[in-house]
Short mmCIF file of C-alpha atoms and ligand atoms in Angstrom, two decimals:
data_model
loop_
_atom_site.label_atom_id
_atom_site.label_comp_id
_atom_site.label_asym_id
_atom_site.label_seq_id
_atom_site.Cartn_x
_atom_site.Cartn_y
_atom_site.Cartn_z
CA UNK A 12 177.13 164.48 14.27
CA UNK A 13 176.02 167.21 16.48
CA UNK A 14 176.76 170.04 14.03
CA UNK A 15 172.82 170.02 13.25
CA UNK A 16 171.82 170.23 16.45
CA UNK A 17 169.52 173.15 16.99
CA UNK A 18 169.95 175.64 19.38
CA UNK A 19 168.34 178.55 21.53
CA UNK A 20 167.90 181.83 20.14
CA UNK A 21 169.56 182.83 23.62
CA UNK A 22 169.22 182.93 27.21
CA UNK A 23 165.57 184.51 27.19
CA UNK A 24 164.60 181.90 24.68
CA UNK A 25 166.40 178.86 26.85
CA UNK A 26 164.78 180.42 29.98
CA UNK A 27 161.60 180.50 28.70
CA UNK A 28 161.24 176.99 26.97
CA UNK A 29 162.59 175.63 30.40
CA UNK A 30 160.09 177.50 32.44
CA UNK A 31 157.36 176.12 29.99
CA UNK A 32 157.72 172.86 30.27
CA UNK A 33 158.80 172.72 33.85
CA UNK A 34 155.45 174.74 34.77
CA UNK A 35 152.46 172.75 34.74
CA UNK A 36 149.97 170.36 37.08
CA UNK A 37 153.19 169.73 39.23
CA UNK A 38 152.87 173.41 40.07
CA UNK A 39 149.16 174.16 39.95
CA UNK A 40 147.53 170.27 40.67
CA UNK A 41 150.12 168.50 42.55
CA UNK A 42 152.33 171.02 44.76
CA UNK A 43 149.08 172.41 46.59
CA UNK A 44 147.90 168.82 47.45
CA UNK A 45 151.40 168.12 48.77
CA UNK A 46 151.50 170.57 50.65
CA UNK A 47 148.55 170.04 52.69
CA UNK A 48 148.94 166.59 53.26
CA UNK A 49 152.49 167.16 54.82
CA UNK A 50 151.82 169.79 56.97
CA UNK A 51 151.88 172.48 54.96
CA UNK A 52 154.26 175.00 56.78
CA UNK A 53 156.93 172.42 56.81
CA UNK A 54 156.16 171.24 53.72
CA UNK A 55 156.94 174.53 51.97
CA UNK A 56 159.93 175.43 53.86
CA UNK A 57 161.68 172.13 53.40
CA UNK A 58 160.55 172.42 49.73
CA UNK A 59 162.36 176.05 49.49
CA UNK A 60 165.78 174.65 51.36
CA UNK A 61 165.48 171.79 48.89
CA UNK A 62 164.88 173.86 46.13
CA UNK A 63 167.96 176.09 46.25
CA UNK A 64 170.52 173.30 47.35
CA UNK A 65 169.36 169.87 45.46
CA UNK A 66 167.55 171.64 42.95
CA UNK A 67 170.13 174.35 41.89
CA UNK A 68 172.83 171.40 42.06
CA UNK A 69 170.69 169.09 39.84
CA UNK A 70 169.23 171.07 37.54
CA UNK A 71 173.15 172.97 36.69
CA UNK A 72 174.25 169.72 36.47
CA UNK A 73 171.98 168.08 33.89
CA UNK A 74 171.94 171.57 31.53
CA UNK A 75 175.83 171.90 31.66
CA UNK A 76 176.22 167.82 30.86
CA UNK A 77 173.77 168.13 27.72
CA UNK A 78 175.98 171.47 26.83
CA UNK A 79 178.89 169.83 27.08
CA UNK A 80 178.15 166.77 25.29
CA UNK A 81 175.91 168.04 22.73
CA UNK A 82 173.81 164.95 23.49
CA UNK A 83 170.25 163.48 25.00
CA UNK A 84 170.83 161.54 28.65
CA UNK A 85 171.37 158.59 27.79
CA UNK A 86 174.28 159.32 25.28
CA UNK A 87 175.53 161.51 28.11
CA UNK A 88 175.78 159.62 30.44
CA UNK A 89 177.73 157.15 27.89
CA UNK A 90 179.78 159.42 27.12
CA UNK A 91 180.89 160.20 30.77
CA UNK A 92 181.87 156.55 31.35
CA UNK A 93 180.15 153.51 29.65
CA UNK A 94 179.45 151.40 33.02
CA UNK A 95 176.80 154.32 33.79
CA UNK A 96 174.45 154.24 30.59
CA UNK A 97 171.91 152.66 32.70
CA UNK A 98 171.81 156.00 34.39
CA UNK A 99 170.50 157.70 31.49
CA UNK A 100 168.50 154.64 30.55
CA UNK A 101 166.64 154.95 33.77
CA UNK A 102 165.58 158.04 33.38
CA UNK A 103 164.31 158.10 30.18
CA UNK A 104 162.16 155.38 31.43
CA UNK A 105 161.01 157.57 34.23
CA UNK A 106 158.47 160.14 31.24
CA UNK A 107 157.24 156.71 29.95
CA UNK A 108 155.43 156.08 33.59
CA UNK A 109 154.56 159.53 34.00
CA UNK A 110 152.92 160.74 30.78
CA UNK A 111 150.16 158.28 30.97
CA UNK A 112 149.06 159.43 34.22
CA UNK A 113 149.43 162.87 33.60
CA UNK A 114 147.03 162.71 30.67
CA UNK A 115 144.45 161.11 33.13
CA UNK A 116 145.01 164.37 35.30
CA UNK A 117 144.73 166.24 31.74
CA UNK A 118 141.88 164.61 31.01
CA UNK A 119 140.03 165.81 34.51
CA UNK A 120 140.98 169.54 33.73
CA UNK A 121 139.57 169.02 30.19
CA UNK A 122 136.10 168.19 31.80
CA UNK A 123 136.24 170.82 34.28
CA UNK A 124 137.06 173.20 31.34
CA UNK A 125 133.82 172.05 29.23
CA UNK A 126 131.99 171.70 32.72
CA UNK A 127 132.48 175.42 33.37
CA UNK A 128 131.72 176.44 30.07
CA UNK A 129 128.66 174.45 29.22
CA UNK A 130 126.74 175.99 32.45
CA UNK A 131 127.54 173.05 34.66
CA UNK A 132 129.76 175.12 37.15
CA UNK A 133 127.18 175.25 39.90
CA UNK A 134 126.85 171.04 40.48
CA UNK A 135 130.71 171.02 39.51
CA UNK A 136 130.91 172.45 43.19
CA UNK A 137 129.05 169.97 44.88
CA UNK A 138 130.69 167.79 47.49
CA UNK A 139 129.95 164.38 45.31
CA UNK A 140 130.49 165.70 41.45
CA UNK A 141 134.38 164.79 41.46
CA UNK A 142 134.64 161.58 43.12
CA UNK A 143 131.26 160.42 41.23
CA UNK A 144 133.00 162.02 37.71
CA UNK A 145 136.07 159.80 38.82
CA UNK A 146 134.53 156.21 39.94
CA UNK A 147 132.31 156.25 36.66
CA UNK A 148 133.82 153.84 34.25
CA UNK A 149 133.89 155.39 31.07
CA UNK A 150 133.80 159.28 31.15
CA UNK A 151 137.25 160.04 33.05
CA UNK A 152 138.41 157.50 30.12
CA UNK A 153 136.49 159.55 27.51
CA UNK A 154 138.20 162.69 28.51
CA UNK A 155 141.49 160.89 28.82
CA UNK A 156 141.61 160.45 25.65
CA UNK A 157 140.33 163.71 24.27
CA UNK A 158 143.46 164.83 26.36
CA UNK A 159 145.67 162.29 25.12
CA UNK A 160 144.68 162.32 21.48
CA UNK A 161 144.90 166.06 21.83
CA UNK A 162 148.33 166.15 22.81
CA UNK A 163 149.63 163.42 19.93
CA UNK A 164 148.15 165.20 17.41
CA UNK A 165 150.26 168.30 18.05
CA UNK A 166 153.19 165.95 18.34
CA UNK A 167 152.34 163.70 14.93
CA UNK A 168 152.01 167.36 13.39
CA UNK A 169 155.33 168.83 14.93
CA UNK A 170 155.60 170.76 17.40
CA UNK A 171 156.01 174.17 15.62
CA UNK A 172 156.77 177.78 16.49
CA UNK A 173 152.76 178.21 17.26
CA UNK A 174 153.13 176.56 20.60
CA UNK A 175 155.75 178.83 21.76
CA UNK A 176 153.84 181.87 21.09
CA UNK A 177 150.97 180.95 22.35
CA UNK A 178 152.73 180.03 25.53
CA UNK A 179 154.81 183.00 26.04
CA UNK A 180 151.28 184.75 26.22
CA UNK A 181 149.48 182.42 28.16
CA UNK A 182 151.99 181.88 31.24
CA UNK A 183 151.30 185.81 32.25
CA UNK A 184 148.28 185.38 32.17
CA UNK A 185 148.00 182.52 33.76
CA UNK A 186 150.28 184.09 36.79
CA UNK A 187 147.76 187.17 37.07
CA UNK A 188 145.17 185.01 37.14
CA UNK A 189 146.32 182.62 39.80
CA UNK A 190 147.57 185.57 41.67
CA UNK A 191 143.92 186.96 41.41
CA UNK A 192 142.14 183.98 42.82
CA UNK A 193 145.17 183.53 45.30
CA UNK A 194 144.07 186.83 47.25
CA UNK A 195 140.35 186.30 46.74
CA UNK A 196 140.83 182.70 48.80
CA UNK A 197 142.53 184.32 51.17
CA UNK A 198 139.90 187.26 52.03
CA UNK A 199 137.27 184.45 52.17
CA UNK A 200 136.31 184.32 55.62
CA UNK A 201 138.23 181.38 57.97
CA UNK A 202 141.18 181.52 55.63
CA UNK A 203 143.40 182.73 57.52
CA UNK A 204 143.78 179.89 59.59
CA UNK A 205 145.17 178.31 56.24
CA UNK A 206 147.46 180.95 55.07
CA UNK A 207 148.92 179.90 58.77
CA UNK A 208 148.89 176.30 58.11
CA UNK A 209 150.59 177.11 55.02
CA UNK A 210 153.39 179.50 55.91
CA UNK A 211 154.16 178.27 59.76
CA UNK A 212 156.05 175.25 59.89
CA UNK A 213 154.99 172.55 62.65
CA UNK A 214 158.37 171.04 63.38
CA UNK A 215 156.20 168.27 64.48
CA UNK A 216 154.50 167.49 61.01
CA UNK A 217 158.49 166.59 60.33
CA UNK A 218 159.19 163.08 59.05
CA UNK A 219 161.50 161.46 56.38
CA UNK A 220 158.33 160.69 54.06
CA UNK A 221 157.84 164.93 54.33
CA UNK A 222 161.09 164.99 52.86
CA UNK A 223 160.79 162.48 50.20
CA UNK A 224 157.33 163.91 49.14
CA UNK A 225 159.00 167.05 48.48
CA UNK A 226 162.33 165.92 46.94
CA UNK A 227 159.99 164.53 44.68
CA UNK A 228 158.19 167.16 43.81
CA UNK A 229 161.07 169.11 42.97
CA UNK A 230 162.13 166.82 40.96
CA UNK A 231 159.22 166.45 39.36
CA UNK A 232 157.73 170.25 39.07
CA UNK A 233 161.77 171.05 37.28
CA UNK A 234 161.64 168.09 35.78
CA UNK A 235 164.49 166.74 36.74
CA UNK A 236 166.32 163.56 37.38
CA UNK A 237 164.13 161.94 33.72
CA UNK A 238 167.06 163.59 31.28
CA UNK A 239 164.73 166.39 30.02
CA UNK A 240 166.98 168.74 31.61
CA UNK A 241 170.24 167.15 29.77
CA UNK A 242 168.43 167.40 26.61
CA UNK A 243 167.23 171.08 26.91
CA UNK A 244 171.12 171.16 28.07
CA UNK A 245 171.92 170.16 24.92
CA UNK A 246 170.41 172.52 22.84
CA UNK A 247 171.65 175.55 25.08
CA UNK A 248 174.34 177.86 23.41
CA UNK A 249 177.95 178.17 25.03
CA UNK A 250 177.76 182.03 25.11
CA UNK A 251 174.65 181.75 27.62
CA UNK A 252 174.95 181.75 31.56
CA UNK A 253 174.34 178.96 32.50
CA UNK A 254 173.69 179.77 36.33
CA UNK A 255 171.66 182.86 36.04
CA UNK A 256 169.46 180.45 33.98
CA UNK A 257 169.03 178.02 36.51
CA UNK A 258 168.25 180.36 39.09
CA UNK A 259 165.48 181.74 36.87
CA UNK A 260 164.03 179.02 36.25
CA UNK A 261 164.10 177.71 39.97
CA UNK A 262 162.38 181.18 40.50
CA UNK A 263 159.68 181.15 38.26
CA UNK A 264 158.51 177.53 38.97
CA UNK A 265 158.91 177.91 42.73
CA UNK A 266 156.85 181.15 42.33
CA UNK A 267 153.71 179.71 40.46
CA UNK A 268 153.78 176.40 42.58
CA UNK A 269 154.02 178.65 46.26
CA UNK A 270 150.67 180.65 44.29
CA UNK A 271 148.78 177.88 43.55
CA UNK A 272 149.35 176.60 47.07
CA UNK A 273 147.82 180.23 48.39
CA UNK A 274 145.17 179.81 46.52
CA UNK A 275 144.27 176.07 47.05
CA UNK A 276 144.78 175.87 51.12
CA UNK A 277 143.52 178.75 52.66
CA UNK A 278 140.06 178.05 50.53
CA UNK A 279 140.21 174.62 51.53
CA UNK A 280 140.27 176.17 55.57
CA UNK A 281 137.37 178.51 54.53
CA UNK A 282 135.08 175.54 53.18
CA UNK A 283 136.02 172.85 56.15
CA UNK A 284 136.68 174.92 59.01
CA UNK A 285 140.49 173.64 58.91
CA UNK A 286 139.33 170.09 59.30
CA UNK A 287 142.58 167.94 58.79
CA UNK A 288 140.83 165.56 56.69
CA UNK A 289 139.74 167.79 54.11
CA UNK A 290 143.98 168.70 53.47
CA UNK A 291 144.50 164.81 52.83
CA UNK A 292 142.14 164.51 49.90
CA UNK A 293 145.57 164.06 47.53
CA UNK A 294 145.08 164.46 43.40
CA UNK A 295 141.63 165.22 44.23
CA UNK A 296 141.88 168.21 46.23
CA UNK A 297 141.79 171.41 43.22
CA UNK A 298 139.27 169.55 41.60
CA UNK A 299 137.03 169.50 44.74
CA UNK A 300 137.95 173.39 46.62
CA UNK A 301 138.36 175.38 43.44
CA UNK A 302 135.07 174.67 41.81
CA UNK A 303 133.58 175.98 45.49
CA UNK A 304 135.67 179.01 45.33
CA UNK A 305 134.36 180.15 42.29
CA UNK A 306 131.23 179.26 42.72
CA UNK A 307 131.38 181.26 45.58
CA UNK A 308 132.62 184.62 43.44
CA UNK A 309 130.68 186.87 41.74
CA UNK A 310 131.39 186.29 37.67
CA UNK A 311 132.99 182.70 39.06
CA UNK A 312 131.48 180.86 36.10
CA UNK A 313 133.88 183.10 33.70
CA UNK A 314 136.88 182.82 36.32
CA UNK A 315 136.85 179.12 36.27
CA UNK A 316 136.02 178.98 32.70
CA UNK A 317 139.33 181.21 32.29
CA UNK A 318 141.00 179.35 34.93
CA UNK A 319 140.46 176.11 33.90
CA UNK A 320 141.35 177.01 30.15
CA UNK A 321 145.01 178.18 31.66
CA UNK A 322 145.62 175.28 33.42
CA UNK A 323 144.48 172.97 30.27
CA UNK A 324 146.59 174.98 28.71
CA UNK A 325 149.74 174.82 30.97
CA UNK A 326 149.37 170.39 31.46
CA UNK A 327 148.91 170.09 27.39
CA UNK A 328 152.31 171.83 26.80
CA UNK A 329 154.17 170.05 29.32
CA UNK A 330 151.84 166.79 28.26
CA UNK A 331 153.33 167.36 24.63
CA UNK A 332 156.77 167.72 26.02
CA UNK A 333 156.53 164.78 27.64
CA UNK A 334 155.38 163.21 24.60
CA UNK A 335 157.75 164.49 22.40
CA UNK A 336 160.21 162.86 24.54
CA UNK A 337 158.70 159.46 24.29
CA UNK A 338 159.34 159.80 20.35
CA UNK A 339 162.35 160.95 20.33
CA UNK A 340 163.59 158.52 22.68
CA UNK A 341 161.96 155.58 20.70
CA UNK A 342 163.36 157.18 17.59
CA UNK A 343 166.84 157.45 18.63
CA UNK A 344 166.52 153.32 19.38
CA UNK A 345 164.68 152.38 16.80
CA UNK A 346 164.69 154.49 14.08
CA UNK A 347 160.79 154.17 13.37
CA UNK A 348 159.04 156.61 11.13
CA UNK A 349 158.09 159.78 13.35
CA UNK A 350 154.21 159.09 12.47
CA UNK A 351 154.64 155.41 13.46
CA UNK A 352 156.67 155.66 16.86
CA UNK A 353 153.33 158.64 17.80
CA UNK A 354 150.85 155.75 17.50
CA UNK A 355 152.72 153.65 19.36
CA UNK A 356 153.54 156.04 22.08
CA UNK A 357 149.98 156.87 21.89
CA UNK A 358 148.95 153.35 22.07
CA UNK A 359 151.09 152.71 25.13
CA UNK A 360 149.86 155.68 27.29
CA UNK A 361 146.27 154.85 26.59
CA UNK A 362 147.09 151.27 28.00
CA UNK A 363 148.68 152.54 31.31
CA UNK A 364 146.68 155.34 31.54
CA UNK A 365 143.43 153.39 31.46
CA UNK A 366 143.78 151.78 34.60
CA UNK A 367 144.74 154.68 36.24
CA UNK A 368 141.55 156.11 35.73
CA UNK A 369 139.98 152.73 36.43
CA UNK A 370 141.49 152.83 40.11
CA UNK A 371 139.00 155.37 41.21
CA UNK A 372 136.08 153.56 40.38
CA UNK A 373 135.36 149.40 39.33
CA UNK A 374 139.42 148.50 40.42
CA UNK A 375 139.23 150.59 43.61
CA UNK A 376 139.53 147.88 45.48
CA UNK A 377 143.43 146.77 43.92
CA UNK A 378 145.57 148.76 45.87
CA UNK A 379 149.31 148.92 46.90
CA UNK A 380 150.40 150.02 50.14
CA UNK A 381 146.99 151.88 50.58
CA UNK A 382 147.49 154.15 47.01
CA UNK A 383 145.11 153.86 44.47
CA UNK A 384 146.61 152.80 40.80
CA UNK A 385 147.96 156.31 39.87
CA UNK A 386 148.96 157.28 43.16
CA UNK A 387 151.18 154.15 42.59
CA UNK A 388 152.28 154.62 39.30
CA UNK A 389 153.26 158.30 40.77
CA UNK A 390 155.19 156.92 43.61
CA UNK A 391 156.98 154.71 41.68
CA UNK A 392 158.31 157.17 39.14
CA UNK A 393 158.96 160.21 41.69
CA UNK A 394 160.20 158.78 45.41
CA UNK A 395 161.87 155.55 43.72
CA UNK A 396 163.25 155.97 39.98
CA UNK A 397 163.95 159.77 40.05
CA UNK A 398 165.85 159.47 43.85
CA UNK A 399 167.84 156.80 42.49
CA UNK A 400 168.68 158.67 39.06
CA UNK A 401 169.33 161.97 41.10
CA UNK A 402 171.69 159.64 43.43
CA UNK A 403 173.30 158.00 40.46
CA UNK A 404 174.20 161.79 38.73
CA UNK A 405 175.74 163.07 41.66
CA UNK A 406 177.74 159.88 42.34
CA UNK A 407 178.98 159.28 38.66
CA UNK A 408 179.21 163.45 38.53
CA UNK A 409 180.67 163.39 41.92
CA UNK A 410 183.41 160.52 42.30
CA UNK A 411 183.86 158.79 39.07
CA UNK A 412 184.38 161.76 36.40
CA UNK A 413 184.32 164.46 38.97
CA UNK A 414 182.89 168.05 39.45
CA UNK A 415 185.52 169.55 37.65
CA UNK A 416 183.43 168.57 34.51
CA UNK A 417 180.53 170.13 34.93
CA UNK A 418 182.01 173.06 36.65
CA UNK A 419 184.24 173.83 33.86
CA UNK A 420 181.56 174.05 31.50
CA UNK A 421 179.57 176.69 33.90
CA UNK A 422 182.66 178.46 33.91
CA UNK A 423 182.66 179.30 30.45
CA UNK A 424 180.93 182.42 30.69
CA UNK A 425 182.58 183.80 33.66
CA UNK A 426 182.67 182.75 37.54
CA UNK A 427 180.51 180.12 39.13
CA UNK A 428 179.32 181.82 41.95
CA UNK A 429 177.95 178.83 43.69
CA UNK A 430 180.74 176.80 43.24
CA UNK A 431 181.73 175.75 46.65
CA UNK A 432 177.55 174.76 47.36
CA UNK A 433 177.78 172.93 44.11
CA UNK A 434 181.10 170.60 44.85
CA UNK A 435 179.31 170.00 48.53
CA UNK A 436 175.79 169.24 47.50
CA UNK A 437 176.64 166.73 44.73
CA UNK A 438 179.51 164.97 46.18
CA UNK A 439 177.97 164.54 49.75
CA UNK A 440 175.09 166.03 50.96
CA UNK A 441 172.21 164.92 47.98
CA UNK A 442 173.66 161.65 47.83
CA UNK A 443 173.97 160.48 51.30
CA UNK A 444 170.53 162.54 52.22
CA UNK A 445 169.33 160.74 48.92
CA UNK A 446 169.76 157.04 50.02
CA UNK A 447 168.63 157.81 53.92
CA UNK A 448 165.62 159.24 53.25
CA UNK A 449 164.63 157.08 50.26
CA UNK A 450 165.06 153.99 52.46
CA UNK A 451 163.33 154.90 55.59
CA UNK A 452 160.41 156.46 53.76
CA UNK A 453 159.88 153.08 50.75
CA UNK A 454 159.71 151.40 54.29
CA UNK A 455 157.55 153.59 55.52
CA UNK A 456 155.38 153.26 52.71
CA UNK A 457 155.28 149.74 53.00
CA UNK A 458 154.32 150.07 56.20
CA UNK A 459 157.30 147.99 57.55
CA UNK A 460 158.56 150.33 59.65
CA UNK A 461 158.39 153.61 61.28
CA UNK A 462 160.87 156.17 61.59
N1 LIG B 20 157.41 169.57 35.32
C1 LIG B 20 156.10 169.31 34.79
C2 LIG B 20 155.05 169.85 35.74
O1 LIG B 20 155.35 170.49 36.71
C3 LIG B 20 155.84 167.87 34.57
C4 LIG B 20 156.90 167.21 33.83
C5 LIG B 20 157.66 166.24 34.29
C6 LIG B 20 157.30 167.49 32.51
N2 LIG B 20 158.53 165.87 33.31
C7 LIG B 20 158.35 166.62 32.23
C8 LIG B 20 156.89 168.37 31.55
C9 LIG B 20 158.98 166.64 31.01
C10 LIG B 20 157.53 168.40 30.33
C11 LIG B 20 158.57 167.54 30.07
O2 LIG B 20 153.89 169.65 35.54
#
C-alpha cells in the first residue's frame, strides 16, 4: 500500500520542507508576544532548555514513527497498538482548531500588506488603527477571507512544485530582512532596556503558566504534537539522518523566532518607555510596534511593504499546509472528491474563524477565563490538546511499545548520539513535567487556583 508513497529528494529537501512549514506567525506573530508577556528573559531561556530536550525528543520521535510506518498519525499510532488510535485521532483534530484562527491572523497581515502599499502606512502607526481595524465588524472578516480563499485555492489547485521554489527564495530573504529591522530596533533609542528584558531572565517572572506558554509554543512553532511531523516522517527516505535533521530544523525555527523577538521587544521599550503594559498587548502586539518602527525609518513605507509581503508570505505556506492537512485527513475518512472535501474544509474554517474575528469587536463581551474568542480557541488547541497528545506519545512510545522502536529506526544511518537524553526525556521527564504543569496552569487559567 505504501509502495506509492512519495518521498524526499533527500535530506536538504526533507530539511527544507520541514523548516517551511514549521516557520511562520508562530515564529514572527506569536513567539515575540509570548515572550513579552512572560517575562521575556525567562521566557526565552526556558523556551531554549525546552527546545533542545522536549523538542528534540518529540520532534525525532514523530519523524522516525512516520518513517517507520510509512503512514499519517493516526494509522501510526494504530499500528503501534490499537487501544492508542485516539492518540493520533486527537491530534489530527488539533490543525482543524488551529487553521481557522490562523487565517484570521492571515487575514490581519494581508491588510497590513495592502495598508503599506496603498500609502496608508503613516495612520497604520497610530495608537488606535489596529484595535479599531479589529472591533469593526466586517473588514477583519473581509480580509479573512481573502486569506482564507487565498490559501484553498492553492490547495483545490494542488499544491505544486511552484510553492517550493518560491519558498526556498523567500525564507532568505525573509531572514535578512528580519535580521535588518532586528538591529535597527535595537539602535532606536531606549531599546536597550528591552534587549535586557529580553535576554536576562527574572527568576521571579517564573511560574508554571511560563512554562506551559512556552511548551506550547514549541509545540506549536515545530508543529508538533498535531501528526504533521509523523506525516512529513513518513515521506522521509531511510538513507537520511534522521537526527542531524531534527537538529536543523530545531535550529532554523529557534533562530527566526529568537529574531523576530529582537526585533519586536526592544522597539516596543523604545515606543513605551518599558511600560509593562505595553509587553501584555498579546496577538496584537506586531501589528501595533512594527507599523511605528517603520514609520519611524527612513524608506519605512518600502520596508514594511517588503516586510509585510514576507510574512504574508511565510503564514500562507504554513496556512496551506495546514490546509492540505485538513483534506487529506478528511480524504483518508471519507474518501470525498479532493475538490469537494476543499469546500468543505473551506466552509468549516470560515465558520470558526468568523467568530474569532468577531471577539474583538460586537462579541467582545463573551469571554472565557478573561481570553477573547481566539485567544480561546488558541488555548484550547496548544496548552490542552497538544500537552495531552505530546503526553500520550511519550507514554505509548515510552512504556507500552518502548523506545527501542523509535530508536532503532534513528539508528539506521549510524549512531544516535542523543540516545541516552532521548530514553530519559520520553519515558520520564516530558511526561511527568507534562501532566504537572498542564494541571496547575488549566487551574490557573481558570482562575481556581494559584501556584
Ligand atoms: N508551525 C507553524 C508556525 O509556526 C504553524 C503550524 C502549526 C503549522 N501546525 C502546522 C504549519 C502544520 C504548517 C502545518 O506558524
Amino acid at each position: 500500500m505504501n509502495e506509492n508513497r512519495s518521498t524526499f529528494t533527500g535530506k536538504l529537501g526533507f530539511v527544507l520542507t520541514a523548516a517551511g512549514s514549521a516557520v511562520g506567525l508562530g515564529n514572527i506573530w506569536r513567539f515575540p508576544y509570548l515572550a513579552a508577556k512572560y517575562g521575556g528573559g525567562i521566557f526565552l531561556l526556558v523556551y531554549l532548555i525546552l527546545a533542545v530536550t522536549f523538542g528534540f525528543a518529540l520532534m525525532s520521535a514523530e519523524i522516525a514513527l512516520g518513517r517507520k510506518t510509512g503512514l499519517s498519525a493516526i494509522g501510526a499510532f494504530r499500528q503501534l497498538d490499537k487501544r492508542f488510535t485516539w492518540v493520533g485521532v486527537l491530534g489530527a483534530i488539533v490543525p482543524f482548531i488551529i487553521t481557522p484562527y490562523y487565517s484570521v491572523i492571515g487575514g490581519w497581515v494581508t491588510k497590513y500588506f495592502f495598508a503599506f502599499v496603498s500609502g496608508d502606512a503613516k495612520a497604520s502607526a497610530g495608537d488606535a488603527y489596529f484595535t479599531d481595524f479589529i472591533a469593526r465588524p466586517v473588514e477583519p472578516i473581509l480580509w479573512f477571507c481573502i486569506f482564507i480563499g487565498l490559501t484553498a485555492l492553492v490547495v483545490f489547485l494542488g499544491v505544486d512544485k511552484g510553492i517550493e521554489k518560491v519558498s526556498k527564495f523567500m525564507m532568505p530573504v525573509l531572514v535578512v530582512l528580519t535580521l535588518f529591522v532586528a538591529i535597527y530596533s535595537m539602535c532606536m533609542p531606549g531599546a536597550m532596556e528591552g534587549v535586557k528584558y529580553y535576554l536576562t531572565p527574572d527568576f521571579s517572572k517564573f511560574s508554571a503558566t511560563t512554562v506551559l506558554a512556552a511548551m506550547g509554543q514549541l509545540f506549536y512553532s515545530m508543529s508538533l504534537a498535531m501528526g504533521i511531523m509523523i506525516t512529513y516522517g513518513s515521506y522521509m527516505k531511510k538513507d537520511v539522518n534522521l537526527e542531524s535533521a531534527v537538529h536543523q530544523i530545531e535550529i532554523f525555527d529557534t533562530s527566526i523566532a529568537f529574531l523576530a523577538g529582537m526585533m519586536i521587544i526592544p522597539s516596543v521599550f523604545a515606543f513605551s518607555g518599558g511600560n509593562e503594559e505595553a509587553l501584555g498587548k498579546g496577538p496584537s502586539l506586531m501589528f501595533i510596534t512594527l507599523p511605528k518602527v517603520f514609520d519611524s525609518m527612513a524608506g519605512g513605507t518600502i520596508i514594511g511593504a517588503v516586510f509585510f509581503l514576507l510574512v504574508l508570505f511565510a503564514a500562507l505556506t504554513s496556512s496551506i499546509s495546514l490546509m492540505e492537512t485538513l483534506v487529506s485527513i478528511l480524504q483518508d475518512k471519507l474518501h470525498w472528491d479532493r475538490k469537494v472535501t476543499t469546500g468543505a474544509v473551506l466552509i468549516f474554517c470560515i465558520l470558526l474563524g468568523v467568530p474569532s474575528s468577531l471577539g474583538f469587536g460586537v462579541w467582545s463581551g463573551f469571554s472565557v477565563a478573561n481570553m477573547s474568542i481566539l485567544d480561546m480557541f488558541d488555548f484550547i488547541s496548544n496548552s490542552v490538546m497538544m500537552p495531552v497528545v505530546a503526553f500520550m506519545t511519550c507514554l505509548v512510545i515510552g512504556w507500552i511499545v518502548g523506545t527501542k522502536t523509535i530508536t532503532d529506526e534513528i539508528e539506521l544511518t549510524g549512531p544516535f548520539k542523543s540516545k541516552k537524553l532521548f530514553n530519559v526525556v520520553i519515558k520520564y521527564i516530558a511526561p511527568v513535567c507534562i501532566v504537572l504543569i498542564l494541571v496547575s496552569s488549566v487551574l490557573d487559567v481558570l482562575g481556581i487556583a494559584k501556584i
